[in-house]
Amino acid sequence: VYGGGSQIGFCNKYNCEETEIIVGRVGAKCGCVTFPNKKVWATDNALIIKTNLYPRFTAFVLVAADLNRLNAANAQPLITGTKIKHVRIALPPLSEQRSIVSFLDAKCGKIDEWVTKKQKEVEHLQELKQRVIADAVTRGLNPHVKMKETGVFWWKETPEQWQKLRLGCILQKMNRQRLPNSELLVCTNKGKVIKRGDTKIGLIADSEDIYQGVAKGD
């Protein structure tokens, strides 16, 4: 059925009630408000939705529809209420909506527990990786070498024959011109350098001089 008209309405306020659904305009993520008997509010970066359907069923439908595909292709992608209202959805009877929600709550709850466990494992491995790197570059690979105090806050000891100096003595900030038709690189928050790809979202079209040339080995 058509997911608009009397099925979904948008509030002109930002106070949230338990029967409402919130969709983040940036990133297009959604969820149900679950704070009964408490006053809560959202910023104008959220769409607050009232629905004639079972609210949690509607929220799961919005997740399945992957609203992020409807984001406007601006520098800051946004989802709009108009776009959401034009999404077509399947509409089972209310009793079946409730059954589907009960099933998904149980199933997704188990998946969330698994994700949380895996996230903790990943965080532990990232910490281990950080320690391995730090030990190698500050202590070397010989566990029997004689050490000396460094007086530096982020590592206490270093091999006795090693020197210490400021990074400013060995680093030079580069400022190269961008070559025509070159690919754009980004540095992720995981410390990886990857190709941006074809998308131009977020780029300043009239200010190409701000982009820098990158050479192999940088």
PDB file of C-alpha atoms in Angstrom:
ATOM      1  CA  VAL A   1       0.000   0.000   0.000  1.00  0.00           C
ATOM      2  CA  TYR A   2       0.998   3.605  -0.337  1.00  0.00           C
ATOM      3  CA  GLY A   3       3.016   4.658   2.727  1.00  0.00           C
ATOM      4  CA  GLY A   4       1.696   8.190   2.887  1.00  0.00           C
ATOM      5  CA  GLY A   5      -1.529  10.079   3.443  1.00  0.00           C
ATOM      6  CA  SER A   6      -3.276   8.826   6.564  1.00  0.00           C
ATOM      7  CA  GLN A   7      -0.623   6.189   7.270  1.00  0.00           C
ATOM      8  CA  ILE A   8       2.230   8.497   8.319  1.00  0.00           C
ATOM      9  CA  GLY A   9       2.116  12.028   9.703  1.00  0.00           C
ATOM     10  CA  PHE A  10       4.942  14.364  10.735  1.00  0.00           C
ATOM     11  CA  CYS A  11       4.852  16.438  13.931  1.00  0.00           C
ATOM     12  CA  ASN A  12       5.673  20.139  13.858  1.00  0.00           C
ATOM     13  CA  LYS A  13       7.276  19.912  17.298  1.00  0.00           C
ATOM     14  CA  TYR A  14      10.330  18.250  18.750  1.00  0.00           C
ATOM     15  CA  ASN A  15       8.889  16.826  21.966  1.00  0.00           C
ATOM     16  CA  CYS A  16       8.823  13.047  21.696  1.00  0.00           C
ATOM     17  CA  GLU A  17       6.219  10.660  23.054  1.00  0.00           C
ATOM     18  CA  GLU A  18       6.373   6.893  23.468  1.00  0.00           C
ATOM     19  CA  THR A  19       4.107   6.302  20.456  1.00  0.00           C
ATOM     20  CA  GLU A  20       6.374   8.216  18.083  1.00  0.00           C
ATOM     21  CA  ILE A  21       9.196   7.233  15.752  1.00  0.00           C
ATOM     22  CA  ILE A  22      12.363   9.276  15.254  1.00  0.00           C
ATOM     23  CA  VAL A  23      14.272   9.297  11.973  1.00  0.00           C
ATOM     24  CA  GLY A  24      17.675  10.966  11.880  1.00  0.00           C
ATOM     25  CA  ARG A  25      17.677  13.242   8.826  1.00  0.00           C
ATOM     26  CA  VAL A  26      21.444  12.746   8.434  1.00  0.00           C
ATOM     27  CA  GLY A  27      22.237   9.060   7.980  1.00  0.00           C
ATOM     28  CA  ALA A  28      18.533   8.144   7.830  1.00  0.00           C
ATOM     29  CA  LYS A  29      18.570   5.887  10.894  1.00  0.00           C
ATOM     30  CA  CYS A  30      15.331   5.337  12.765  1.00  0.00           C
ATOM     31  CA  GLY A  31      13.982   3.928  16.027  1.00  0.00           C
ATOM     32  CA  CYS A  32      11.046   4.071  18.429  1.00  0.00           C
ATOM     33  CA  VAL A  33      10.963   6.322  21.506  1.00  0.00           C
ATOM     34  CA  THR A  34      11.043   4.130  24.629  1.00  0.00           C
ATOM     35  CA  PHE A  35      11.132   6.680  27.449  1.00  0.00           C
ATOM     36  CA  PRO A  36       7.656   6.530  29.076  1.00  0.00           C
ATOM     37  CA  ASN A  37       6.783   9.132  31.713  1.00  0.00           C
ATOM     38  CA  LYS A  38       9.808  11.244  30.854  1.00  0.00           C
ATOM     39  CA  LYS A  39      10.064  14.478  28.907  1.00  0.00           C
ATOM     40  CA  VAL A  40      12.447  14.041  25.994  1.00  0.00           C
ATOM     41  CA  TRP A  41      13.161  16.083  22.907  1.00  0.00           C
ATOM     42  CA  ALA A  42      15.100  15.915  19.655  1.00  0.00           C
ATOM     43  CA  THR A  43      16.874  18.501  17.531  1.00  0.00           C
ATOM     44  CA  ASP A  44      15.620  19.751  14.180  1.00  0.00           C
ATOM     45  CA  ASN A  45      17.974  17.214  12.571  1.00  0.00           C
ATOM     46  CA  ALA A  46      15.328  14.588  13.387  1.00  0.00           C
ATOM     47  CA  LEU A  47      11.969  13.764  11.830  1.00  0.00           C
ATOM     48  CA  ILE A  48       9.387  12.814  14.457  1.00  0.00           C
ATOM     49  CA  ILE A  49       6.736  10.553  12.985  1.00  0.00           C
ATOM     50  CA  LYS A  50       3.280   9.513  14.164  1.00  0.00           C
ATOM     51  CA  THR A  51       1.838   6.407  12.542  1.00  0.00           C
ATOM     52  CA  ASN A  52      -1.573   4.741  12.357  1.00  0.00           C
ATOM     53  CA  LEU A  53       0.197   1.375  12.226  1.00  0.00           C
ATOM     54  CA  TYR A  54       1.793  -0.455  15.144  1.00  0.00           C
ATOM     55  CA  PRO A  55       4.724   1.942  15.824  1.00  0.00           C
ATOM     56  CA  ARG A  56       7.450  -0.665  16.211  1.00  0.00           C
ATOM     57  CA  PHE A  57       6.285  -2.429  13.055  1.00  0.00           C
ATOM     58  CA  THR A  58       6.503   0.882  11.199  1.00  0.00           C
ATOM     59  CA  ALA A  59      10.031   1.408  12.550  1.00  0.00           C
ATOM     60  CA  PHE A  60      11.114  -2.043  11.329  1.00  0.00           C
ATOM     61  CA  VAL A  61       9.572  -1.260   7.923  1.00  0.00           C
ATOM     62  CA  LEU A  62      11.624   1.940   7.718  1.00  0.00           C
ATOM     63  CA  VAL A  63      14.764  -0.026   8.584  1.00  0.00           C
ATOM     64  CA  ALA A  64      13.982  -2.587   5.863  1.00  0.00           C
ATOM     65  CA  ALA A  65      13.337   0.184   3.329  1.00  0.00           C
ATOM     66  CA  ASP A  66      16.894   1.482   3.902  1.00  0.00           C
ATOM     67  CA  LEU A  67      16.002   5.173   3.886  1.00  0.00           C
ATOM     68  CA  ASN A  68      19.632   6.089   3.342  1.00  0.00           C
ATOM     69  CA  ARG A  69      19.071   5.332  -0.355  1.00  0.00           C
ATOM     70  CA  LEU A  70      16.652   8.273  -0.450  1.00  0.00           C
ATOM     71  CA  ASN A  71      19.200  10.773   0.852  1.00  0.00           C
ATOM     72  CA  ALA A  72      19.398  13.935  -1.181  1.00  0.00           C
ATOM     73  CA  ALA A  73      22.796  14.006  -2.918  1.00  0.00           C
ATOM     74  CA  ASN A  74      23.956  17.269  -1.373  1.00  0.00           C
ATOM     75  CA  ALA A  75      27.220  18.034   0.375  1.00  0.00           C
ATOM     76  CA  GLN A  76      25.435  16.931   3.580  1.00  0.00           C
ATOM     77  CA  PRO A  77      23.017  14.125   2.585  1.00  0.00           C
ATOM     78  CA  LEU A  78      19.576  14.535   4.180  1.00  0.00           C
ATOM     79  CA  ILE A  79      16.382  12.502   4.204  1.00  0.00           C
ATOM     80  CA  THR A  80      13.151  14.457   3.902  1.00  0.00           C
ATOM     81  CA  GLY A  81       9.630  13.807   5.135  1.00  0.00           C
ATOM     82  CA  THR A  82       8.304  14.055   1.593  1.00  0.00           C
ATOM     83  CA  LYS A  83      10.597  11.259   0.406  1.00  0.00           C
ATOM     84  CA  ILE A  84       9.557   9.017   3.308  1.00  0.00           C
ATOM     85  CA  LYS A  85       5.858   9.587   2.587  1.00  0.00           C
ATOM     86  CA  HIS A  86       6.325   8.265  -0.960  1.00  0.00           C
ATOM     87  CA  VAL A  87       7.856   4.949   0.162  1.00  0.00           C
ATOM     88  CA  ARG A  88       5.583   1.998  -0.634  1.00  0.00           C
ATOM     89  CA  ILE A  89       5.247  -0.690   2.045  1.00  0.00           C
ATOM     90  CA  ALA A  90       3.527  -4.030   2.642  1.00  0.00           C
ATOM     91  CA  LEU A  91       0.662  -3.848   5.168  1.00  0.00           C
ATOM     92  CA  PRO A  92      -0.279  -6.987   7.123  1.00  0.00           C
ATOM     93  CA  PRO A  93      -3.196  -7.062   9.623  1.00  0.00           C
ATOM     94  CA  LEU A  94      -2.531  -5.557  13.069  1.00  0.00           C
ATOM     95  CA  SER A  95      -2.332  -8.973  14.765  1.00  0.00           C
ATOM     96  CA  GLU A  96       0.331 -10.046  12.290  1.00  0.00           C
ATOM     97  CA  GLN A  97       2.192  -6.758  12.764  1.00  0.00           C
ATOM     98  CA  ARG A  98       2.435  -7.539  16.495  1.00  0.00           C
ATOM     99  CA  SER A  99       3.597 -11.098  15.820  1.00  0.00           C
ATOM    100  CA  ILE A 100       6.267  -9.868  13.406  1.00  0.00           C
ATOM    101  CA  VAL A 101       7.498  -7.309  15.947  1.00  0.00           C
ATOM    102  CA  SER A 102       7.703  -9.972  18.691  1.00  0.00           C
ATOM    103  CA  PHE A 103       9.693 -12.229  16.376  1.00  0.00           C
ATOM    104  CA  LEU A 104      12.052  -9.423  15.306  1.00  0.00           C
ATOM    105  CA  ASP A 105      12.566  -8.185  18.871  1.00  0.00           C
ATOM    106  CA  ALA A 106      13.719 -11.654  19.924  1.00  0.00           C
ATOM    107  CA  LYS A 107      15.780 -12.326  16.813  1.00  0.00           C
ATOM    108  CA  CYS A 108      17.385  -8.889  16.617  1.00  0.00           C
ATOM    109  CA  GLY A 109      18.049  -8.944  20.376  1.00  0.00           C
ATOM    110  CA  LYS A 110      20.179 -12.066  19.949  1.00  0.00           C
ATOM    111  CA  ILE A 111      21.968 -10.514  16.972  1.00  0.00           C
ATOM    112  CA  ASP A 112      22.638  -7.329  18.977  1.00  0.00           C
ATOM    113  CA  GLU A 113      24.158  -9.420  21.787  1.00  0.00           C
ATOM    114  CA  TRP A 114      26.405 -11.146  19.249  1.00  0.00           C
ATOM    115  CA  VAL A 115      27.408  -7.802  17.702  1.00  0.00           C
ATOM    116  CA  THR A 116      28.212  -6.358  21.145  1.00  0.00           C
ATOM    117  CA  LYS A 117      30.371  -9.379  21.957  1.00  0.00           C
ATOM    118  CA  LYS A 118      32.199  -9.124  18.634  1.00  0.00           C
ATOM    119  CA  GLN A 119      32.690  -5.366  19.078  1.00  0.00           C
ATOM    120  CA  LYS A 120      34.349  -6.001  22.442  1.00  0.00           C
ATOM    121  CA  GLU A 121      36.591  -8.609  20.822  1.00  0.00           C
ATOM    122  CA  VAL A 122      37.523  -6.149  18.063  1.00  0.00           C
ATOM    123  CA  GLU A 123      38.257  -3.424  20.635  1.00  0.00           C
ATOM    124  CA  HIS A 124      40.492  -5.865  22.544  1.00  0.00           C
ATOM    125  CA  LEU A 125      42.350  -6.766  19.349  1.00  0.00           C
ATOM    126  CA  GLN A 126      42.775  -3.066  18.465  1.00  0.00           C
ATOM    127  CA  GLU A 127      44.248  -2.429  21.916  1.00  0.00           C
ATOM    128  CA  LEU A 128      46.559  -5.429  21.460  1.00  0.00           C
ATOM    129  CA  LYS A 129      47.629  -4.106  18.049  1.00  0.00           C
ATOM    130  CA  GLN A 130      48.358  -0.696  19.575  1.00  0.00           C
ATOM    131  CA  ARG A 131      50.499  -2.259  22.313  1.00  0.00           C
ATOM    132  CA  VAL A 132      52.434  -4.411  19.824  1.00  0.00           C
ATOM    133  CA  ILE A 133      53.206  -1.366  17.678  1.00  0.00           C
ATOM    134  CA  ALA A 134      54.156   0.798  20.668  1.00  0.00           C
ATOM    135  CA  ASP A 135      56.445  -1.868  22.160  1.00  0.00           C
ATOM    136  CA  ALA A 136      58.218  -2.450  18.831  1.00  0.00           C
ATOM    137  CA  VAL A 137      58.924   1.216  18.078  1.00  0.00           C
ATOM    138  CA  THR A 138      59.868   2.247  21.623  1.00  0.00           C
ATOM    139  CA  ARG A 139      61.592  -0.859  23.010  1.00  0.00           C
ATOM    140  CA  GLY A 140      62.859  -2.667  19.919  1.00  0.00           C
ATOM    141  CA  LEU A 141      62.761  -6.410  19.287  1.00  0.00           C
ATOM    142  CA  ASN A 142      65.435  -7.596  21.734  1.00  0.00           C
ATOM    143  CA  PRO A 143      63.784  -8.271  25.117  1.00  0.00           C
ATOM    144  CA  HIS A 144      67.205  -8.561  26.815  1.00  0.00           C
ATOM    145  CA  VAL A 145      68.657  -5.189  25.831  1.00  0.00           C
ATOM    146  CA  LYS A 146      69.534  -2.762  28.625  1.00  0.00           C
ATOM    147  CA  MET A 147      66.939   0.024  28.998  1.00  0.00           C
ATOM    148  CA  LYS A 148      67.078   3.650  30.163  1.00  0.00           C
ATOM    149  CA  GLU A 149      64.444   6.088  31.415  1.00  0.00           C
ATOM    150  CA  THR A 150      63.087   8.472  28.757  1.00  0.00           C
ATOM    151  CA  GLY A 151      61.271  11.154  30.762  1.00  0.00           C
ATOM    152  CA  VAL A 152      58.650  11.172  27.990  1.00  0.00           C
ATOM    153  CA  PHE A 153      55.004  10.804  29.035  1.00  0.00           C
ATOM    154  CA  TRP A 154      53.916   8.246  26.441  1.00  0.00           C
ATOM    155  CA  TRP A 155      56.742   5.731  26.884  1.00  0.00           C
ATOM    156  CA  LYS A 156      58.822   5.158  29.997  1.00  0.00           C
ATOM    157  CA  GLU A 157      61.873   3.230  28.791  1.00  0.00           C
ATOM    158  CA  THR A 158      63.895   2.845  25.618  1.00  0.00           C
ATOM    159  CA  PRO A 159      67.031   0.838  24.709  1.00  0.00           C
ATOM    160  CA  GLU A 160      70.139   2.435  26.201  1.00  0.00           C
ATOM    161  CA  GLN A 161      71.796   2.995  22.807  1.00  0.00           C
ATOM    162  CA  TRP A 162      68.729   4.618  21.224  1.00  0.00           C
ATOM    163  CA  GLN A 163      68.529   8.393  20.891  1.00  0.00           C
ATOM    164  CA  LYS A 164      65.454  10.549  21.251  1.00  0.00           C
ATOM    165  CA  LEU A 165      64.526  13.674  19.311  1.00  0.00           C
ATOM    166  CA  ARG A 166      61.545  15.828  18.381  1.00  0.00           C
ATOM    167  CA  LEU A 167      59.476  14.843  15.352  1.00  0.00           C
ATOM    168  CA  GLY A 168      60.058  18.349  14.027  1.00  0.00           C
ATOM    169  CA  CYS A 169      63.669  17.369  13.369  1.00  0.00           C
ATOM    170  CA  ILE A 170      62.752  14.639  10.899  1.00  0.00           C
ATOM    171  CA  LEU A 171      59.359  15.655   9.472  1.00  0.00           C
ATOM    172  CA  GLN A 172      58.559  18.164   6.760  1.00  0.00           C
ATOM    173  CA  LYS A 173      55.024  19.310   5.920  1.00  0.00           C
ATOM    174  CA  MET A 174      54.466  18.986   2.177  1.00  0.00           C
ATOM    175  CA  ASN A 175      52.303  21.202  -0.032  1.00  0.00           C
ATOM    176  CA  ARG A 176      52.145  19.823  -3.573  1.00  0.00           C
ATOM    177  CA  GLN A 177      49.758  20.819  -6.321  1.00  0.00           C
ATOM    178  CA  ARG A 178      47.059  18.347  -7.249  1.00  0.00           C
ATOM    179  CA  LEU A 179      47.622  16.659 -10.587  1.00  0.00           C
ATOM    180  CA  PRO A 180      44.768  16.791 -13.155  1.00  0.00           C
ATOM    181  CA  ASN A 181      42.373  13.791 -13.096  1.00  0.00           C
ATOM    182  CA  SER A 182      43.943  12.432  -9.910  1.00  0.00           C
ATOM    183  CA  GLU A 183      41.914  10.268  -7.529  1.00  0.00           C
ATOM    184  CA  LEU A 184      40.862  11.561  -4.124  1.00  0.00           C
ATOM    185  CA  LEU A 185      42.172   9.791  -1.012  1.00  0.00           C
ATOM    186  CA  VAL A 186      40.663   9.875   2.483  1.00  0.00           C
ATOM    187  CA  CYS A 187      42.092   8.806   5.835  1.00  0.00           C
ATOM    188  CA  THR A 188      39.535   6.804   7.818  1.00  0.00           C
ATOM    189  CA  ASN A 189      39.085   6.949  11.580  1.00  0.00           C
ATOM    190  CA  LYS A 190      40.610   3.443  11.625  1.00  0.00           C
ATOM    191  CA  GLY A 191      43.927   4.797  10.346  1.00  0.00           C
ATOM    192  CA  LYS A 192      43.562   3.502   6.793  1.00  0.00           C
ATOM    193  CA  VAL A 193      44.151   5.519   3.623  1.00  0.00           C
ATOM    194  CA  ILE A 194      41.644   4.550   0.921  1.00  0.00           C
ATOM    195  CA  LYS A 195      40.420   5.836  -2.433  1.00  0.00           C
ATOM    196  CA  ARG A 196      37.341   8.024  -2.103  1.00  0.00           C
ATOM    197  CA  GLY A 197      35.761   6.689  -5.303  1.00  0.00           C
ATOM    198  CA  ASP A 198      33.581   8.478  -7.797  1.00  0.00           C
ATOM    199  CA  THR A 199      31.321  10.308  -5.342  1.00  0.00           C
ATOM    200  CA  LYS A 200      31.818  14.063  -5.110  1.00  0.00           C
ATOM    201  CA  ILE A 201      29.710  14.525  -1.961  1.00  0.00           C
ATOM    202  CA  GLY A 202      31.385  16.948   0.406  1.00  0.00           C
ATOM    203  CA  LEU A 203      33.851  18.321  -2.149  1.00  0.00           C
ATOM    204  CA  ILE A 204      34.185  22.054  -2.729  1.00  0.00           C
ATOM    205  CA  ALA A 205      33.791  22.310  -6.495  1.00  0.00           C
ATOM    206  CA  ASP A 206      35.002  25.907  -6.875  1.00  0.00           C
ATOM    207  CA  SER A 207      38.031  25.582  -4.595  1.00  0.00           C
ATOM    208  CA  GLU A 208      40.174  22.822  -6.086  1.00  0.00           C
ATOM    209  CA  ASP A 209      43.314  24.633  -4.968  1.00  0.00           C
ATOM    210  CA  ILE A 210      42.711  23.381  -1.418  1.00  0.00           C
ATOM    211  CA  TYR A 211      43.410  19.767  -2.490  1.00  0.00           C
ATOM    212  CA  GLN A 212      46.984  18.526  -2.255  1.00  0.00           C
ATOM    213  CA  GLY A 213      49.069  16.248  -4.416  1.00  0.00           C
ATOM    214  CA  VAL A 214      50.095  12.914  -2.885  1.00  0.00           C
ATOM    215  CA  ALA A 215      53.137  10.850  -3.874  1.00  0.00           C
ATOM    216  CA  LYS A 216      53.904   7.181  -3.331  1.00  0.00           C
ATOM    217  CA  GLY A 217      55.598   6.736   0.036  1.00  0.00           C
ATOM    218  CA  ASP A 218      53.885   9.727   1.675  1.00  0.00           C
TER     219      ASP A 218
END
